[in-house]
XYZ file of N, CA and C in Angstrom:
444
model
N 30.674 -17.840 -7.442
C 29.491 -17.372 -8.125
C 28.957 -16.137 -7.408
N 28.583 -15.137 -8.185
C 28.037 -13.907 -7.638
C 26.520 -13.905 -7.748
N 25.888 -13.336 -6.752
C 24.462 -13.044 -6.819
C 24.318 -11.545 -6.661
N 23.385 -10.981 -7.383
C 23.166 -9.542 -7.356
C 21.725 -9.274 -6.975
N 21.526 -8.298 -6.100
C 20.165 -7.829 -5.845
C 20.148 -6.328 -6.094
N 19.132 -5.892 -6.762
C 18.974 -4.477 -7.070
C 17.900 -3.927 -6.146
N 18.280 -2.900 -5.371
C 17.360 -2.370 -4.373
C 17.141 -0.880 -4.572
N 15.954 -0.443 -4.187
C 15.555 0.954 -4.341
C 14.909 1.395 -3.036
N 15.504 2.387 -2.390
C 15.038 2.839 -1.079
C 14.029 3.978 -1.169
N 13.239 4.067 -0.133
C 12.364 5.191 0.183
C 11.021 5.189 -0.521
N 10.812 4.327 -1.491
C 9.517 4.293 -2.162
C 9.266 5.466 -3.086
N 10.314 5.976 -3.696
C 10.140 7.082 -4.646
C 9.370 6.601 -5.865
N 8.427 7.391 -6.303
C 7.628 7.051 -7.484
C 8.530 6.897 -8.715
N 9.615 7.648 -8.784
C 10.517 7.552 -9.937
C 11.095 6.148 -10.090
N 11.264 5.420 -8.992
C 11.765 4.042 -9.095
C 10.747 3.165 -9.812
N 9.471 3.385 -9.520
C 8.429 2.621 -10.204
C 8.333 3.037 -11.671
N 8.480 4.319 -11.929
C 8.312 4.826 -13.286
C 9.523 4.584 -14.176
N 10.728 4.673 -13.582
C 11.940 4.590 -14.407
C 12.687 3.264 -14.270
N 12.872 2.816 -13.039
C 13.638 1.580 -12.843
C 12.840 0.349 -13.242
N 11.562 0.330 -12.895
C 10.749 -0.852 -13.176
C 10.780 -1.246 -14.655
N 10.574 -0.329 -15.604
C 10.650 -0.739 -17.015
C 12.009 -1.316 -17.410
N 13.087 -0.768 -16.861
C 14.419 -1.309 -17.173
C 14.602 -2.702 -16.584
N 14.141 -2.875 -15.360
C 14.226 -4.200 -14.743
C 13.445 -5.222 -15.561
N 12.285 -4.826 -16.014
C 11.463 -5.720 -16.835
C 12.157 -6.043 -18.158
N 12.718 -5.029 -18.770
C 13.381 -5.219 -20.061
C 14.509 -6.234 -19.972
N 15.283 -6.156 -18.877
C 16.421 -7.049 -18.729
C 16.131 -8.246 -17.833
N 14.867 -8.384 -17.422
C 14.392 -9.521 -16.624
C 15.134 -9.672 -15.295
N 15.348 -8.544 -14.627
C 15.952 -8.536 -13.303
C 14.877 -8.232 -12.267
N 14.799 -9.034 -11.226
C 13.895 -8.664 -10.137
C 14.567 -7.616 -9.249
N 13.770 -6.798 -8.619
C 14.292 -5.782 -7.713
C 13.569 -5.833 -6.383
N 14.152 -5.159 -5.409
C 13.501 -4.986 -4.112
C 13.276 -3.503 -3.914
N 12.040 -3.152 -3.640
C 11.647 -1.764 -3.439
C 11.297 -1.582 -1.969
N 12.117 -0.821 -1.252
C 11.916 -0.592 0.179
C 11.031 0.633 0.373
N 9.863 0.409 0.966
C 8.861 1.460 1.106
C 8.758 1.972 2.537
N 8.620 3.270 2.664
C 8.315 3.912 3.942
C 6.793 3.876 4.047
N 6.276 3.087 4.964
C 4.846 2.770 4.935
C 3.925 3.967 5.121
N 4.302 4.963 5.912
C 3.428 6.126 6.104
C 3.478 7.115 4.944
N 4.314 6.848 3.962
C 4.383 7.746 2.805
C 3.647 7.185 1.590
N 3.078 5.994 1.718
C 2.292 5.443 0.622
C 1.026 6.267 0.454
N 0.647 6.487 -0.785
C -0.582 7.237 -1.095
C -0.576 8.617 -0.455
N 0.595 9.223 -0.362
C 0.732 10.535 0.254
C 0.216 11.603 -0.705
N -0.860 12.260 -0.327
C -1.446 13.275 -1.211
C -0.675 14.591 -1.161
N 0.074 14.818 -0.104
C 0.853 16.054 0.004
C 2.128 15.951 -0.829
N 2.780 14.802 -0.757
C 4.032 14.571 -1.493
C 3.803 13.453 -2.496
N 3.458 13.804 -3.698
C 3.150 12.792 -4.708
C 4.404 12.154 -5.301
N 5.572 12.487 -4.745
C 6.815 11.884 -5.232
C 6.987 10.452 -4.742
N 6.118 10.011 -3.826
C 6.206 8.657 -3.280
C 5.222 7.727 -3.976
N 5.566 6.447 -3.966
C 4.709 5.445 -4.580
C 3.380 5.338 -3.854
N 2.430 4.839 -4.584
C 1.129 4.517 -4.014
C 1.099 3.011 -3.747
N 0.093 2.583 -3.022
C -0.080 1.139 -2.812
C -0.298 0.451 -4.155
N -0.952 1.124 -5.070
C -1.171 0.552 -6.403
C 0.164 0.369 -7.130
N 1.075 1.320 -7.003
C 2.415 1.155 -7.591
C 3.082 -0.105 -7.043
N 2.982 -0.293 -5.720
C 3.577 -1.483 -5.099
C 2.913 -2.759 -5.598
N 1.595 -2.726 -5.798
C 0.895 -3.910 -6.316
C 1.396 -4.267 -7.708
N 1.570 -3.256 -8.538
C 2.072 -3.488 -9.895
C 3.470 -4.111 -9.834
N 4.313 -3.596 -8.963
C 5.662 -4.151 -8.813
C 5.614 -5.594 -8.317
N 4.764 -5.857 -7.347
C 4.637 -7.215 -6.809
C 4.154 -8.181 -7.883
N 3.137 -7.775 -8.628
C 2.599 -8.633 -9.692
C 3.639 -8.912 -10.768
N 4.595 -8.008 -10.928
C 5.674 -8.201 -11.911
C 6.817 -9.048 -11.345
N 6.690 -9.478 -10.081
C 7.699 -10.357 -9.500
C 8.741 -9.680 -8.637
N 8.544 -8.409 -8.328
C 9.500 -7.688 -7.492
C 9.118 -7.819 -6.025
N 10.113 -7.664 -5.168
C 9.912 -7.752 -3.727
C 9.619 -6.366 -3.164
N 8.721 -6.313 -2.185
C 8.475 -5.090 -1.440
C 9.063 -5.303 -0.052
N 10.016 -4.471 0.311
C 10.648 -4.556 1.620
C 10.230 -3.386 2.494
N 10.455 -3.522 3.785
C 10.095 -2.475 4.748
C 11.266 -1.533 4.985
N 10.915 -0.263 5.208
C 11.920 0.789 5.404
C 11.445 1.748 6.500
N 10.747 1.213 7.462
C 10.137 1.895 8.608
C 8.861 2.622 8.215
N 8.218 3.170 9.242
C 6.996 3.944 9.020
C 7.295 5.365 8.568
N 8.304 6.003 9.176
C 8.521 7.429 8.911
C 9.962 7.806 8.575
N 10.854 6.827 8.438
C 12.243 7.056 8.025
C 13.032 7.857 9.063
N 12.938 7.454 10.302
C 13.677 8.121 11.378
C 15.003 7.403 11.623
N 15.928 8.082 12.285
C 17.220 7.503 12.653
C 16.980 6.540 13.827
N 16.964 5.268 13.553
C 16.572 4.271 14.557
C 17.444 4.254 15.811
N 18.769 4.364 15.726
C 19.576 4.328 16.950
C 19.302 5.493 17.908
N 18.716 6.556 17.422
C 18.422 7.715 18.264
C 17.096 7.581 19.018
N 16.313 6.563 18.691
C 14.978 6.400 19.270
C 15.006 5.525 20.514
N 13.975 5.650 21.337
C 13.801 4.717 22.447
C 13.523 3.342 21.847
N 13.692 2.304 22.640
C 13.427 0.947 22.160
C 11.988 0.815 21.678
N 11.050 1.413 22.410
C 9.632 1.325 22.033
C 9.371 2.050 20.712
N 9.956 3.217 20.534
C 9.756 3.960 19.283
C 10.422 3.262 18.103
N 11.605 2.696 18.316
C 12.270 1.957 17.243
C 11.427 0.748 16.842
N 10.878 0.045 17.818
C 10.021 -1.108 17.539
C 8.796 -0.676 16.731
N 8.217 0.443 17.094
C 7.050 0.972 16.370
C 7.399 1.229 14.902
N 8.581 1.742 14.654
C 9.023 1.991 13.281
C 9.301 0.688 12.529
N 10.027 -0.222 13.166
C 10.471 -1.466 12.520
C 9.316 -2.430 12.302
N 8.636 -2.775 13.368
C 7.534 -3.727 13.267
C 6.288 -3.064 12.685
N 6.096 -1.789 13.005
C 4.929 -1.082 12.497
C 4.897 -1.012 10.983
N 6.044 -0.828 10.357
C 6.058 -0.768 8.897
C 5.673 -2.116 8.301
N 6.085 -3.185 8.947
C 5.715 -4.522 8.491
C 4.210 -4.713 8.602
N 3.643 -4.297 9.733
C 2.195 -4.395 9.939
C 1.453 -3.568 8.892
N 1.922 -2.330 8.664
C 1.281 -1.455 7.670
C 1.285 -2.087 6.290
N 2.432 -2.603 5.881
C 2.535 -3.194 4.541
C 1.693 -4.462 4.436
N 1.681 -5.269 5.473
C 0.837 -6.471 5.459
C -0.641 -6.111 5.371
N -1.038 -5.041 6.043
C -2.455 -4.641 6.002
C -2.872 -4.210 4.596
N -1.901 -3.892 3.754
C -2.181 -3.507 2.368
C -1.958 -4.671 1.393
N -1.683 -5.847 1.937
C -1.559 -7.027 1.095
C -0.149 -7.408 0.696
N 0.859 -6.799 1.297
C 2.252 -7.113 0.966
C 2.866 -7.915 2.104
N 3.922 -8.652 1.807
C 4.569 -9.481 2.817
C 6.069 -9.182 2.852
N 6.452 -8.095 3.507
C 7.878 -7.751 3.534
C 8.671 -8.746 4.379
N 9.715 -9.296 3.789
C 10.573 -10.232 4.522
C 11.962 -9.667 4.757
N 12.262 -8.537 4.103
C 13.558 -7.895 4.305
C 13.342 -6.438 4.689
N 14.389 -5.845 5.250
C 14.320 -4.509 5.828
C 15.558 -3.732 5.390
N 15.402 -2.430 5.189
C 16.548 -1.551 4.920
C 16.580 -0.480 6.001
N 17.743 -0.323 6.636
C 17.902 0.656 7.706
C 17.873 2.075 7.132
N 16.966 2.943 7.609
C 16.967 4.329 7.127
C 18.313 5.000 7.407
N 18.816 5.684 6.427
C 20.116 6.368 6.495
C 21.263 5.381 6.728
N 20.976 4.098 6.668
C 21.983 3.094 6.973
C 22.312 3.014 8.448
N 21.526 3.687 9.299
C 21.795 3.744 10.743
C 21.297 2.490 11.451
N 22.191 1.895 12.219
C 21.824 0.728 13.014
C 22.796 0.615 14.179
N 22.379 -0.115 15.166
C 23.256 -0.534 16.260
C 22.790 -1.919 16.669
N 23.426 -2.532 17.639
C 23.082 -3.921 17.989
C 21.641 -4.047 18.463
N 21.118 -3.041 19.168
C 19.730 -3.101 19.639
C 18.752 -3.054 18.466
N 19.045 -2.218 17.479
C 18.181 -2.110 16.297
C 18.216 -3.417 15.513
N 19.405 -3.978 15.317
C 19.531 -5.244 14.591
C 18.730 -6.329 15.308
N 18.811 -6.361 16.627
C 18.054 -7.347 17.405
C 16.548 -7.178 17.184
N 16.072 -5.941 17.161
C 14.646 -5.709 16.938
C 14.222 -6.110 15.524
N 15.050 -5.858 14.546
C 14.737 -6.260 13.176
C 14.595 -7.783 13.111
N 15.503 -8.481 13.745
C 15.441 -9.947 13.794
C 14.167 -10.394 14.522
N 13.882 -9.774 15.670
C 12.704 -10.145 16.461
C 11.387 -9.834 15.746
N 11.399 -8.857 14.863
C 10.201 -8.530 14.085
C 9.915 -9.587 13.021
N 10.854 -10.504 12.821
C 10.628 -11.606 11.895
C 11.165 -11.404 10.493
N 11.951 -10.354 10.289
C 12.568 -10.185 8.979
C 13.638 -11.252 8.797
N 13.892 -11.613 7.556
C 14.898 -12.626 7.244
C 16.276 -12.027 6.998
N 16.297 -10.745 6.624
C 17.556 -10.073 6.314
C 17.338 -8.566 6.353
N 18.453 -7.832 6.442
C 18.387 -6.373 6.425
C 19.630 -5.826 5.743
N 19.423 -4.714 5.042
C 20.494 -4.109 4.267
C 20.960 -2.809 4.905
N 22.266 -2.666 4.947
C 22.910 -1.437 5.419
C 23.283 -0.596 4.194
N 24.043 0.472 4.433
C 24.620 1.216 3.312
C 26.148 1.134 3.354
N 26.638 0.129 4.045
C 28.084 -0.105 4.113
C 28.549 -0.613 2.752
N 29.526 0.070 2.178
C 30.076 -0.378 0.903
C 30.823 -1.689 1.101
N 30.634 -2.590 0.175
C 31.375 -3.829 0.229
C 30.618 -4.978 -0.391
N 31.233 -6.128 -0.290
C 30.639 -7.350 -0.817
C 30.271 -8.253 0.345
N 29.279 -9.073 0.136
C 28.826 -10.033 1.142
C 29.418 -11.401 0.839
N 29.691 -12.146 1.896
C 30.188 -13.506 1.741
C 29.542 -14.387 2.804
N 30.033 -15.588 2.963
C 29.452 -16.525 3.925
C 29.545 -16.035 5.366
N 30.453 -15.128 5.629
C 30.646 -14.594 6.983
C 29.742 -13.390 7.291
N 29.119 -12.825 6.270
C 28.292 -11.633 6.446
C 26.990 -11.985 7.150
N 26.658 -11.220 8.167
C 25.371 -11.399 8.832
C 24.253 -11.039 7.858
N 23.191 -11.841 7.786
C 22.076 -11.480 6.911
C 21.365 -10.201 7.363
N 21.661 -9.730 8.577
C 21.056 -8.510 9.088
C 21.979 -7.298 8.956
N 23.132 -7.509 8.306
C 24.077 -6.415 8.048
C 24.628 -6.528 6.625
N 23.725 -6.731 5.671
C 24.152 -6.891 4.294
C 24.742 -5.590 3.751
N 25.849 -5.730 3.048
C 26.544 -4.591 2.458
C 26.004 -4.328 1.057
N 26.464 -3.236 0.472
C 25.955 -2.882 -0.859
C 27.030 -2.211 -1.702
N 26.731 -2.075 -2.956
C 27.512 -1.295 -3.903
C 26.596 -0.172 -4.364
N 26.961 1.076 -4.126
C 26.117 2.211 -4.476
C 26.207 2.505 -5.973
N 25.064 2.739 -6.563
C 24.991 3.110 -7.979
C 24.073 4.315 -8.086
N 24.521 5.332 -8.803
C 23.663 6.501 -9.021
C 23.474 6.730 -10.500
């Protein structure tokens, strides 16, 4: 049996405007990974607002964390990576969301980053590694099928 999850990275407003109606039409839930410091961004209105996320949540979609600023996590100090990983969770919770999954920015991760994601209390994390997941797949290294 196959399970499918549809995910949308970066919190682009177009995902709320275009993907959300299609998901609703076909009754598919989605996960929208938001960069917490880009919510309600008045300079770049291409990103979702907290209100967009509320609408998605009320429709049954998941809001996941995608760091505070979308930096390459393996290149950061442990303290800075923690600030990005756990900080985005704190930011989203302060706005009323409960992110339980995480998506690695640029798909970048290493064992230290994976450990921090686990320690931050996430239940799973998605990479950008092409492939299928099975019983042997780590929930913190979930693979994907890219669709454009």
